[in-house]
Coordinates of C-alpha atoms and ligand atoms in Angstrom, one line a residue:
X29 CA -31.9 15.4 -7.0
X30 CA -28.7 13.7 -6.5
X31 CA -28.8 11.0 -4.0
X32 CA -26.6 13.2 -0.6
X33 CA -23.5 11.4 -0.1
X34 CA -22.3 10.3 3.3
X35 CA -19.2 10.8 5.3
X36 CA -16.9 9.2 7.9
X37 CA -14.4 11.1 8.7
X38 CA -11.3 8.4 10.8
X39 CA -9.0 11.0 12.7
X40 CA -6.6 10.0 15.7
X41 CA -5.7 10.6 19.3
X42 CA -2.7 9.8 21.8
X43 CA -0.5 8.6 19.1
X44 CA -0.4 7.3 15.6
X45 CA 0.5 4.3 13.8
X46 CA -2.1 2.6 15.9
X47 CA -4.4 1.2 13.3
X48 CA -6.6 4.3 12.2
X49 CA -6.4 2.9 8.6
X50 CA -7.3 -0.6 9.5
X51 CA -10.0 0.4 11.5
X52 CA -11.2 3.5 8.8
X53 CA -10.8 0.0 5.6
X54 CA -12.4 -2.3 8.3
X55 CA -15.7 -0.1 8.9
X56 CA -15.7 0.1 4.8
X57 CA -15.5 -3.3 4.5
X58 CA -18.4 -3.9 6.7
X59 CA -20.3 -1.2 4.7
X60 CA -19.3 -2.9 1.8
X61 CA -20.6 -6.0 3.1
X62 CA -24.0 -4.7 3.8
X63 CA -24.2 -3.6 0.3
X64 CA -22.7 0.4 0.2
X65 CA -20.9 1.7 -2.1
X66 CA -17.2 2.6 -0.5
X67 CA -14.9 5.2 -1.4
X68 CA -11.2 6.6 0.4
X69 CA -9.5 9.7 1.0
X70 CA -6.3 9.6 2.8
X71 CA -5.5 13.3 4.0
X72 CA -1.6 13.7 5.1
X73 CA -0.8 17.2 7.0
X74 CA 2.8 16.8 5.7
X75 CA 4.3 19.5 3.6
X76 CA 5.4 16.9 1.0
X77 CA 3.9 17.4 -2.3
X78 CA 3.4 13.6 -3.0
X79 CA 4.9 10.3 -1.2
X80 CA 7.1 10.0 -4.2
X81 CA 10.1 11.0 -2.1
X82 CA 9.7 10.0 1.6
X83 CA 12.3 7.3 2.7
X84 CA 10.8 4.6 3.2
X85 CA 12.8 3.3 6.1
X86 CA 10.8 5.5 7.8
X87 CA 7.5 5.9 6.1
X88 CA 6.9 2.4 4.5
X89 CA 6.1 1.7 0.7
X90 CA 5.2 3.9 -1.2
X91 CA 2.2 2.7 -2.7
X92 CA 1.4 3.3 -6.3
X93 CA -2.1 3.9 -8.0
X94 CA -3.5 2.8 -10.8
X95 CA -3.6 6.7 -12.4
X96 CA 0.1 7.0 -11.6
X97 CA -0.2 8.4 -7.9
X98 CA 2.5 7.9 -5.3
X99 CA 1.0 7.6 -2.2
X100 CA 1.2 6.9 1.7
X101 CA 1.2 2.5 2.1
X102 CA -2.7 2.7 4.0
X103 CA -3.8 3.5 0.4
X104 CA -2.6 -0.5 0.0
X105 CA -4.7 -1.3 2.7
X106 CA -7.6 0.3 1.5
X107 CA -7.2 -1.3 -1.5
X108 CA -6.6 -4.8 0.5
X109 CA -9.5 -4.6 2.3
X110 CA -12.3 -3.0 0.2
X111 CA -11.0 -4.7 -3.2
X112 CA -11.2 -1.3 -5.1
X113 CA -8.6 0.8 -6.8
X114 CA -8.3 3.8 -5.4
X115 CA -7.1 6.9 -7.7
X116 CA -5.1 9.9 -7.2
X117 CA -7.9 11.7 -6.0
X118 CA -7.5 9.4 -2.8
X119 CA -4.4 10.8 -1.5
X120 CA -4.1 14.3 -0.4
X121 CA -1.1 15.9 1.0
X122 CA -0.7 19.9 2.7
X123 CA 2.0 19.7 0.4
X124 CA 0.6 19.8 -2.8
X125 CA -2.5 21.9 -1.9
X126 CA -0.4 24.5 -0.4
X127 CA 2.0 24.4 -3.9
X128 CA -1.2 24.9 -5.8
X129 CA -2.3 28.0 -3.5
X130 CA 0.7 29.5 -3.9
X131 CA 0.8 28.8 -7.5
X132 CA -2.6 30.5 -7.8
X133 CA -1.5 33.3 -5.6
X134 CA 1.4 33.9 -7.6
X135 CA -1.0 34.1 -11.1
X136 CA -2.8 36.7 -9.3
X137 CA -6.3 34.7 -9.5
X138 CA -6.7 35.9 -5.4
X139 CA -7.9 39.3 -6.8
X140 CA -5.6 41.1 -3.8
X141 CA -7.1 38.8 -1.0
X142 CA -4.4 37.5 1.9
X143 CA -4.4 34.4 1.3
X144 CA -4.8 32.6 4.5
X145 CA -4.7 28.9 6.1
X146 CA -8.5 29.7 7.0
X147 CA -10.3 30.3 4.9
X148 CA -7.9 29.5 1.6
X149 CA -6.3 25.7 2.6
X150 CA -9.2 24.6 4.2
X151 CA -11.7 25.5 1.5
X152 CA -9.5 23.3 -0.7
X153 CA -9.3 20.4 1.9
X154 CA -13.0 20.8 1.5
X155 CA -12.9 20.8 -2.0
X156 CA -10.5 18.0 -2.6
X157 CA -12.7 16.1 -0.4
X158 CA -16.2 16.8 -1.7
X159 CA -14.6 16.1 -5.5
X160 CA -13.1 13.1 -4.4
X161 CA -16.4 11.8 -3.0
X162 CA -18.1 12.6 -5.7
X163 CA -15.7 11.4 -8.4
X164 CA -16.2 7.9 -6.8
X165 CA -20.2 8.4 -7.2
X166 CA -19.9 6.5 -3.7
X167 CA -22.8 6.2 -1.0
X168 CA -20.4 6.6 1.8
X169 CA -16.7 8.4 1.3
X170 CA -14.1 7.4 4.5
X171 CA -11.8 10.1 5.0
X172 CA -8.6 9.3 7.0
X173 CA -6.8 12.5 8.6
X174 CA -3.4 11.4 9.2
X175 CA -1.6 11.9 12.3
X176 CA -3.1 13.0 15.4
X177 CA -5.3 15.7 16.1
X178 CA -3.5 18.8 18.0
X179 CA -0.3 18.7 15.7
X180 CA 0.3 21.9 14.2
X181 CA 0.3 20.8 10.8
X182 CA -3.2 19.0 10.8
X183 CA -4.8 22.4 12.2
X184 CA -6.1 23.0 9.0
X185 CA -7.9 19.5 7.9
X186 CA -9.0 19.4 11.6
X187 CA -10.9 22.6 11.0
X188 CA -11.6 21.4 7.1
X189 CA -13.3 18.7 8.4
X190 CA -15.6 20.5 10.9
X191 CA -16.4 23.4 9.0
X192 CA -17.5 20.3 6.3
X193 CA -19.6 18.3 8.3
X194 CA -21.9 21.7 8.5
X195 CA -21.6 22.3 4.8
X196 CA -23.0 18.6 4.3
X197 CA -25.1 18.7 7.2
X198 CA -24.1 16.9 10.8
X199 CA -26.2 13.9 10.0
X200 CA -24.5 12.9 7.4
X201 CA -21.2 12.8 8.9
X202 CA -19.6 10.1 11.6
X203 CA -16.7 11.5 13.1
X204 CA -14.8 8.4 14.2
X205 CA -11.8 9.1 17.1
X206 CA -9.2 6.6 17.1
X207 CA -7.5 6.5 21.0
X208 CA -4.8 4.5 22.3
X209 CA -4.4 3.5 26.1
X210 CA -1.7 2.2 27.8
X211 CA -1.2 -0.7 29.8
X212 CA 1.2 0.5 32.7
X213 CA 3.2 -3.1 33.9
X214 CA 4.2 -1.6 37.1
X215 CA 0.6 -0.8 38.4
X216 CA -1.0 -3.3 36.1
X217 CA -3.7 -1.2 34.7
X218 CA -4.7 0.2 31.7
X219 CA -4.7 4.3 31.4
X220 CA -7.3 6.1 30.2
X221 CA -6.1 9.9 31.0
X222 CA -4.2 10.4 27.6
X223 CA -7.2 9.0 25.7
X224 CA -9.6 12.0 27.6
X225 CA -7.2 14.5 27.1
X226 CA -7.6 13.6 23.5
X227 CA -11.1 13.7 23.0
X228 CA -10.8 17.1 25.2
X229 CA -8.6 18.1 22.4
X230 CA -10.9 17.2 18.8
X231 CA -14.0 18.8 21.1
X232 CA -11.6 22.2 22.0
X233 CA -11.8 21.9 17.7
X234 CA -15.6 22.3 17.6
X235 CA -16.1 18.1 16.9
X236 CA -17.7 16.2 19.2
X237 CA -17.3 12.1 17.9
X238 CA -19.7 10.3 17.2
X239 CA -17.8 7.0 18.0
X240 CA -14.3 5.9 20.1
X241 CA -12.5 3.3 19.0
X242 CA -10.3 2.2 21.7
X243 CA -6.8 0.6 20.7
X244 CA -5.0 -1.4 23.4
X245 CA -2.3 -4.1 23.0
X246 CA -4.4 -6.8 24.8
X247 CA -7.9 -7.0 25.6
X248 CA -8.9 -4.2 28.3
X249 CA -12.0 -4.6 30.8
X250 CA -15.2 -2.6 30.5
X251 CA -14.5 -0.2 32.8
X252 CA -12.3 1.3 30.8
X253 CA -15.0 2.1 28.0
X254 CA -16.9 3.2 30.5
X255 CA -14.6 5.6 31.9
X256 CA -14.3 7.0 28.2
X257 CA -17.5 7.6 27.8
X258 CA -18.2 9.2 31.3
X259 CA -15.4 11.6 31.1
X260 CA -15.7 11.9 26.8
X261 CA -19.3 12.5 27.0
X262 CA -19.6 9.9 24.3
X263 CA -22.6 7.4 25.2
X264 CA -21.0 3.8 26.1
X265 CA -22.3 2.3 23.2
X266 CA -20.3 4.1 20.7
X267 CA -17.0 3.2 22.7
X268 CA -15.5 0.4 21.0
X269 CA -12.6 -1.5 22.7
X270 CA -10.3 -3.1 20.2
X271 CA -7.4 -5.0 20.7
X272 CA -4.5 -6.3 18.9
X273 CA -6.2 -8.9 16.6
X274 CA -3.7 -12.2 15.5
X275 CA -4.8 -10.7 11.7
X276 CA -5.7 -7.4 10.6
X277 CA -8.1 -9.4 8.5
X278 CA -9.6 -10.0 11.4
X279 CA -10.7 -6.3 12.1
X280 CA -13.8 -6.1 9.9
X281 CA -15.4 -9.3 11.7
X282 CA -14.5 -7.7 14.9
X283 CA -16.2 -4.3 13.9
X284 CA -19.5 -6.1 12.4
X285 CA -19.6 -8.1 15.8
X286 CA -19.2 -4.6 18.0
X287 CA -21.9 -2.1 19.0
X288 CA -20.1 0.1 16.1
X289 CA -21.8 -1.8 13.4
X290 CA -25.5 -0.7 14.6
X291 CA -24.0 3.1 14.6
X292 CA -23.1 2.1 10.8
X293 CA -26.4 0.5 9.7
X294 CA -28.1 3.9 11.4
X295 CA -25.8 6.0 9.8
X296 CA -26.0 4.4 6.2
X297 CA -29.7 3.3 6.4
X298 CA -28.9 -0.2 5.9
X299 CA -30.1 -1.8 8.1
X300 CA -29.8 -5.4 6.8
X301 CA -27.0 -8.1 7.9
X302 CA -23.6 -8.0 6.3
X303 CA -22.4 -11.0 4.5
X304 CA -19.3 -11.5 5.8
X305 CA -18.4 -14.7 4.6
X306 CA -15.1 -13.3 2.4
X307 CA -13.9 -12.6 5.7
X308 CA -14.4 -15.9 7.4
X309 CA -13.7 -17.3 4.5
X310 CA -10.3 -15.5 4.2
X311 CA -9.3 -16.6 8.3
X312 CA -10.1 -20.0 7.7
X313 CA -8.0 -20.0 4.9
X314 CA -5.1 -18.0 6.9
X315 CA -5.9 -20.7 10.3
X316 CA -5.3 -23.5 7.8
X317 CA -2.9 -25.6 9.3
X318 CA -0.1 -26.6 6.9
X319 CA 2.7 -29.2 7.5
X320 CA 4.5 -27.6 4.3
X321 CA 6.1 -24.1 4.9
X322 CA 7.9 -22.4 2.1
X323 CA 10.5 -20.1 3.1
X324 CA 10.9 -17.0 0.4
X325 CA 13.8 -15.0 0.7
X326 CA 13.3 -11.3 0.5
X327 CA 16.5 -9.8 -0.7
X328 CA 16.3 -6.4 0.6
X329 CA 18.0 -3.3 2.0
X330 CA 15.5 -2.7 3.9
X331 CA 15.5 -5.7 6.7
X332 CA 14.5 -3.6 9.6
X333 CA 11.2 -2.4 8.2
X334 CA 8.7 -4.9 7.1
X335 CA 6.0 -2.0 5.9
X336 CA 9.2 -1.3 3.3
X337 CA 8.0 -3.9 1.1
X338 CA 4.7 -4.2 3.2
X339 CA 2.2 -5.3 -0.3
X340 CA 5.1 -7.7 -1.3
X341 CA 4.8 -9.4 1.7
X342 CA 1.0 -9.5 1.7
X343 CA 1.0 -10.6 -1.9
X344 CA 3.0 -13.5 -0.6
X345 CA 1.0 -14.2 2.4
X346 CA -2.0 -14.3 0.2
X347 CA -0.6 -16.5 -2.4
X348 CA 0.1 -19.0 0.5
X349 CA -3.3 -18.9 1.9
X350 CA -4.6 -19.6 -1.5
X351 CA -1.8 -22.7 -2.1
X352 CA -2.7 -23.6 1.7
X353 CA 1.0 -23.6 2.5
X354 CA 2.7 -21.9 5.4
X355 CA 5.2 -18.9 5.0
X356 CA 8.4 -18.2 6.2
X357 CA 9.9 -14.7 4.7
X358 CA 13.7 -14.8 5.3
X359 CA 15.1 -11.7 4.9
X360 CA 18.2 -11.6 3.1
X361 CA 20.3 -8.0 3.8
X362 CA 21.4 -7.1 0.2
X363 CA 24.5 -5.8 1.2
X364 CA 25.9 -8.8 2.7
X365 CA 24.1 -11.5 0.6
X366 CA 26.1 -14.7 0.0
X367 CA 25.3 -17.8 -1.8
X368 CA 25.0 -19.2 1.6
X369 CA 22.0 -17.2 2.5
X370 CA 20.6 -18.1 -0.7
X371 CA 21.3 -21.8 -0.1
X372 CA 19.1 -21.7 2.8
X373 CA 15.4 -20.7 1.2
X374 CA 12.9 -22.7 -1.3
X375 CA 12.6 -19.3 -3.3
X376 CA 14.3 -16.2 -3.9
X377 CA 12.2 -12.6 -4.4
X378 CA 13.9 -9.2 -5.4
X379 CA 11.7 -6.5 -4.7
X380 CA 11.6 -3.0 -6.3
X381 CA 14.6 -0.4 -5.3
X382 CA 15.9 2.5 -5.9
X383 CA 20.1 2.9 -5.9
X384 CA 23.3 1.8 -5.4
X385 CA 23.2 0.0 -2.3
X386 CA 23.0 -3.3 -1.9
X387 CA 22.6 -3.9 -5.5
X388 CA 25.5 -6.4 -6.2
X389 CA 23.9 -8.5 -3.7
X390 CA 20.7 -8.6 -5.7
X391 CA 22.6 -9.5 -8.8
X392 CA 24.1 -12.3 -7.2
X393 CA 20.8 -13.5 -6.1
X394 CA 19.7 -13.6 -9.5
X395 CA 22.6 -15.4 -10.7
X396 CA 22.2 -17.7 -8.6
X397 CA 18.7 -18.4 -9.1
X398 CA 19.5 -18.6 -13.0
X399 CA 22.5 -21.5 -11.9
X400 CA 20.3 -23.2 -9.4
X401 CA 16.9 -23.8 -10.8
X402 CA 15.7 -22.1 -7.6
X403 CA 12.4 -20.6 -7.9
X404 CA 12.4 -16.4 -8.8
X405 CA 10.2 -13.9 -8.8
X406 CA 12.2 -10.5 -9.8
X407 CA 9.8 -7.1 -9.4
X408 CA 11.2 -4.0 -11.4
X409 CA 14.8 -3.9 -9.8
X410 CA 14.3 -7.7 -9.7
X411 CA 14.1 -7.9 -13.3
X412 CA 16.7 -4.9 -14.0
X413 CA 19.6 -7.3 -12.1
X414 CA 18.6 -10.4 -13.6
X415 CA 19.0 -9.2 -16.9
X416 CA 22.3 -7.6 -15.7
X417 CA 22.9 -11.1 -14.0
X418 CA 22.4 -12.7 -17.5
X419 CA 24.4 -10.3 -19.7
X420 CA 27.4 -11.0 -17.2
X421 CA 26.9 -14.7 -17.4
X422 CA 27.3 -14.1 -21.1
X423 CA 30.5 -12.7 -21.0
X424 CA 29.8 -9.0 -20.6
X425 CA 31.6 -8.7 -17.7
X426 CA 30.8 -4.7 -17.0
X427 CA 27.3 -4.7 -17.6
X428 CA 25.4 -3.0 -15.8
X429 CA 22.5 -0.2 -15.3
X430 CA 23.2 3.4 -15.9
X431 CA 21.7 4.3 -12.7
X432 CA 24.5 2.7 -11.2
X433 CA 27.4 3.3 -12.6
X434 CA 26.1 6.2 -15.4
X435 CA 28.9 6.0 -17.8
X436 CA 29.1 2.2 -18.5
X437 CA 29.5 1.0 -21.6
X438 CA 27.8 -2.1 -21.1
X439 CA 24.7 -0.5 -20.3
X440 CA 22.2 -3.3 -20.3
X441 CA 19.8 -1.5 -18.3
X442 CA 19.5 2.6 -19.4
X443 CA 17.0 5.4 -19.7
X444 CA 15.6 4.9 -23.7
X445 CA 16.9 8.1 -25.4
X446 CA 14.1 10.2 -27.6
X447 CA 11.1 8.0 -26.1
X448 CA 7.9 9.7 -26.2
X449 CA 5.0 11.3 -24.4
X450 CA 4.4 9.8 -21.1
X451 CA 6.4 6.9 -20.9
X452 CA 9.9 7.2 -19.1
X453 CA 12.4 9.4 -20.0
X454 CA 14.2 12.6 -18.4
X455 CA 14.0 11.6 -15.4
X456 CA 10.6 11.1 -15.1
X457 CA 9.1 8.2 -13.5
X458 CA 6.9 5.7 -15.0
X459 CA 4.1 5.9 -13.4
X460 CA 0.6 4.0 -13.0
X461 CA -0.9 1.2 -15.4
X462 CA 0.8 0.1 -18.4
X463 CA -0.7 -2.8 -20.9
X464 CA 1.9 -5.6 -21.7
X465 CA 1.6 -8.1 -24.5
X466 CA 2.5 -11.6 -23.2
X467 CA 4.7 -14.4 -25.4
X468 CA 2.4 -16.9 -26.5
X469 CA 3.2 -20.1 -24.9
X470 CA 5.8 -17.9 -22.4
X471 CA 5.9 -19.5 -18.9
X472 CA 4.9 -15.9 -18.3
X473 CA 1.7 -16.6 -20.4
X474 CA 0.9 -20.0 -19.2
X475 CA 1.2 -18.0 -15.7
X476 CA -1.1 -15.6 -16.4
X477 CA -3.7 -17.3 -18.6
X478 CA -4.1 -14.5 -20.9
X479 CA -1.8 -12.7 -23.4
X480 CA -3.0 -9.1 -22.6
X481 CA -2.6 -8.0 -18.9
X482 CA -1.7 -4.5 -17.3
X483 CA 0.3 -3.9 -14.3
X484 CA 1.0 -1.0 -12.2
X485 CA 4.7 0.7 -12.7
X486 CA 7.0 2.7 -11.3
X487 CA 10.6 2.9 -12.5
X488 CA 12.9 5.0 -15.0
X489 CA 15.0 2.4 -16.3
X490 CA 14.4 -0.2 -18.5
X491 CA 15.9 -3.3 -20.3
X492 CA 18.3 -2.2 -23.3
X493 CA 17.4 -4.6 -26.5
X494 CA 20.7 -3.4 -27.9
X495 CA 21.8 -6.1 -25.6
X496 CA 19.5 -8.8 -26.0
X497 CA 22.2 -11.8 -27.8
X498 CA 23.8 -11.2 -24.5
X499 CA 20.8 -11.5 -22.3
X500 CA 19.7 -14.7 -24.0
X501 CA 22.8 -16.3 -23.9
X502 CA 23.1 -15.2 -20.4
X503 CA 19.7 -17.9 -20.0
X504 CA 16.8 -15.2 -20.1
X505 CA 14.2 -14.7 -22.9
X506 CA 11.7 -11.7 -23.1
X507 CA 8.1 -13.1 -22.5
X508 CA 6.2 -9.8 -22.8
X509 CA 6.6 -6.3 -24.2
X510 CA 4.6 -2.9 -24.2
X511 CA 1.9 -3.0 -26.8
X512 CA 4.6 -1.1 -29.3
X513 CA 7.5 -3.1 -28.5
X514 CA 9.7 -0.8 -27.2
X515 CA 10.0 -2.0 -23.3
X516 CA 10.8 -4.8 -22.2
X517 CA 7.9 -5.6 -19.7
X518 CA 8.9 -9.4 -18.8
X519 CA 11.7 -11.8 -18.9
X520 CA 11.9 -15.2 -18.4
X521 CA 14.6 -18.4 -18.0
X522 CA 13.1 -21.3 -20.2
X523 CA 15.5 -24.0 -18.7
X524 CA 14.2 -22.8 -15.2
X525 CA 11.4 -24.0 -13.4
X526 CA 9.9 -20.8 -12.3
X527 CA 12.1 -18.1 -13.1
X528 CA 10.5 -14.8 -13.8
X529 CA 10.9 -11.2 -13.6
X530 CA 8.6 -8.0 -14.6
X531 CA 9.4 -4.6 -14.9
X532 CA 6.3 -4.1 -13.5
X533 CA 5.3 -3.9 -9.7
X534 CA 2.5 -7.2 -9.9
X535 CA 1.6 -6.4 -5.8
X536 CA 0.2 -3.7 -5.8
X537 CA -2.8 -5.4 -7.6
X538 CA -2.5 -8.6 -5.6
X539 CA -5.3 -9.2 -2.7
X540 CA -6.0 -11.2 0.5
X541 CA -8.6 -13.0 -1.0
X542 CA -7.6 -13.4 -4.9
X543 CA -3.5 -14.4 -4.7
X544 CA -1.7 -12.6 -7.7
X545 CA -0.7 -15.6 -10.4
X546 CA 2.7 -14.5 -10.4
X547 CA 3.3 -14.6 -6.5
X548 CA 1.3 -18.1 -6.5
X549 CA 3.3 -19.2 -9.2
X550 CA 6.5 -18.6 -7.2
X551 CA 4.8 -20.3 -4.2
X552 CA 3.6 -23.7 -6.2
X553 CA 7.5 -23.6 -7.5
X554 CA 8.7 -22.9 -3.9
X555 CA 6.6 -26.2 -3.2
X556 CA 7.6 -28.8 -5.9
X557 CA 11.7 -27.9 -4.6
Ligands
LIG607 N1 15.5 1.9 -9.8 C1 14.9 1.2 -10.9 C2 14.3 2.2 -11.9 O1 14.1 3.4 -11.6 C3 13.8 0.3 -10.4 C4 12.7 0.9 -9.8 C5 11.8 0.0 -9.0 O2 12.3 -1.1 -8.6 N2 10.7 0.4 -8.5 O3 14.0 1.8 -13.0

């Protein structure tokens, strides 16, 4: 018989956007560490079919997979923290499952049922979930239900979830409740009333946890576990207080150190000590104590929303650690970019975007770069306007991309007419991993130290070799291709220390402990300046 998989099921109280995914990827890691096999599900009540379209002002990245998925940014940390690569079967949205039931309602295939919220979408939340466990042949499967319990729209997985856990049997389920309490200034204490009223609400749904994590912004006494566990009915064991760490990469140390981790070994049967050492390892490396700091300038149009770019920056925090260097990001506002700003920082970065704004500013980034000799890393957009930088350098003053101004003439960057199958035409995105073949003895190679990589994509547009006399008169070569030669994947400025740009989004694939070569690259140029 099949080995029975396990299940954790991470849902949240009071508020969100308090760490339930750090806390759901730090118990995995801690797993991990004591030998399980980890997999993740990240459940979203929204009624958006995928994350493809969600602004990320206000949601954060959106995080691509390596089977094309666009998802919610925690997948990132999942894959941060438990150094897997999570799939498309990781990210569930209401959205989509509700598209597919009315898609199957429509075909008739209900046999003249009504098709209901119960049982109908929560038999496939129960579905997704058990396939997605399975698919992973994990021993333990964390499932995160987004938001907080009591919304409207997480009814459904809230019931999903309960009405799984007797499918699977109770045993092999930990229901893990994420709480916040406040700290009230005025009185000077810490309030545990929403946090009860919380747990009064997940038990109201027929769950009773089997832990409380307890999120404050500074440490909190005892007392106030204990009051959560006298008035949860949770025993005071299982009441974990957690506050603010200086790292999230601290979290997992801080789990395998709490009374959580013996509810863990219990629950998973493994009883033996985790090696943690790629943790310590990892905040010895972040606590190093550098005199150098390299200051990277983010040219963004994002500024006020770090978990916009949130995997760019930790690619860059990690390629730090690993150069033992400190990190300064600068942001640099797109819109109002001058050479100035660009003056001021050891290296320049141009992230991925979509649109028109800001976009001139990223250009003249590029330029600059190319005049200067100052270290660049260009990612997808980043390469799109230093290829647009270098055709205009070469004399072609109106070039341009298409999805900027559509009917230029000069249209160095376009959507490739006729181009086959899956790759990016019609307005389809790009999705997901693509192979690249590298220029032997390309700066891009040496970088790498292989010929044959693949990177994660997600774009529309790409580089125009109708164009490429200009672009290499402009200063930039092409240092990698698709395996047939038809996209540009890479480009590169020979006469430039550490000027490269790929089509490609390299961060998503970058982690804490292993620095991505191109974002270390950028940070050993950043240091010779
Ligand atoms: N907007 C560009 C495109 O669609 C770049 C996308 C990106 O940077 N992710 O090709």
């Amino acid at each position: 018989m099949a080995k029975q998989q396990k299940y954790i099921f991470v849902t949240g109280g009071v508020l969100s956007g308090v760490g339930k995914g750090v806390t759901a990827a730090s118990m995995g890691a801690v797993l991990q560490a004591k030998g399980a096999k980890v997999s993740v599900q990240k459940c979203d009540p929204y009624l958006n079919v995928d994350a493809g379209l969600l602004n990320p002002r206000e949601h954060g990245e959106c995080f691509v997979t390596h089977d094309g998925a666009e998802t919610d940014l925690d997948l990132g940390h999942y894959e941060r923290f438990l150094d897997i690569e999570v799939t498309k079967k990781s990210a569930t949205l209401a959205g989509r499952l509700l598209f597919e039931l009315i898609a199957d309602e429509r075909a008739g295939k209900f046999g003249g049922q009504t098709v209901q919220l119960v049982p109908h979408l929560t038999n496939s939340i129960q579905n997704e979930i058990i396939q997605s466990a399975k698919d992973s042949g994990s021993d333990v499967h964390i499932v995160e239900i987004g938001g907080t319990v009591g919304d409207y729209e997480g009814l459904s997985f809230v019931e999903a979830i309960r009405e799984l856990s007797q499918k699977v049997g109770r045993a092999n389920c930990l229901f893990v409740h994420v709480v916040y309490v406040p700290f009230i200034g005025t009185s000077k204490e810490f309030k545990t009333k929403p946090a009860q009223n919380a747990l009064g609400d997940l038990r109201g749904f027929g769950i009773m946890p089997d832990a409380v994590v307890v999120r404050t912004d500074s440490p909190a006494p005892i007392g106030v576990a204990k009051k959560i566990s006298l008035f949860g009915g949770i025993p005071e064991d299982n009441v974990i207080l957690m506050p603010n760490a200086d790292t999230i990469y601290r979290v997992p140390l801080t789990i395998a150190d709490s009374k959580i981790s013996n509810l863990l070994s219990d629950f998973s049967g493994l009883h033996n000590q985790p090696d943690l050492s790629k943790w310590k390892d990892l905040i010895e490396r972040q606590n190093y104590q550098s005199d150098r700091q390299i200051r990277v300038g983010l040219v963004a149009k994002y500024t006020d929303n770090e978990d916009t770019y949130i995997s760019v920056v930790e690619a860059l925090k990690a390629a730090a650690w690993s150069e033992k260097v400190g990190l300064k990001v600068v942001w640099i506002n797109a819109e109002t970019a001058t050479d100035e700003d660009f003056k001021g920082v050891d290296t320049l970065l141009v992230p991925g975007g979509f649109g028109n704004r800001g976009v001139e500013g990223k250009i003249a980034a590029a330029r600059y770069a190319l005049d200067n000799n100052l270290p660049y890393l260009g990612i997808c957009l980043g390469l799109q306007v230093a290829v647009i930088a270098a055709a205009r350098k070469a004399g072609l003053a109106n070039a341009n991309s298409t999805e900027f101004v559509s009917d230029t003439k000069s249209d160095v960057v376009y959507i490739m007419n006729g181009q086959a199958g899956k790759e990016s035409t019609g307005g389809t995105l790009r999705l997901g991993d693509y192979k690249a073949t590298l220029v032997k003895g390309s700066k891009i190679a040496k970088t790498y130290g292989k010929l044959n990589i693949v990177e994660r994509h997600r774009h529309r547009y790409e580089v125009n070799q109708k164009f490429i006399r200009q672009i290499n008169d402009g200063g930039l070569v092409i240092s990698g291709l698709s395996p047939d030669g038809k996209l540009v994947e890479f480009v590169e400025a020979p006469q430039n220390d550490y000027f490269v740009a790929t089509q490609a989004h390299p961060e998503f694939r970058s982690r804490p402990n292993r620095s991505h070569p191109l974002f270390s690259g950028l940070i050993k140029a950043g240091l010779k300046k």
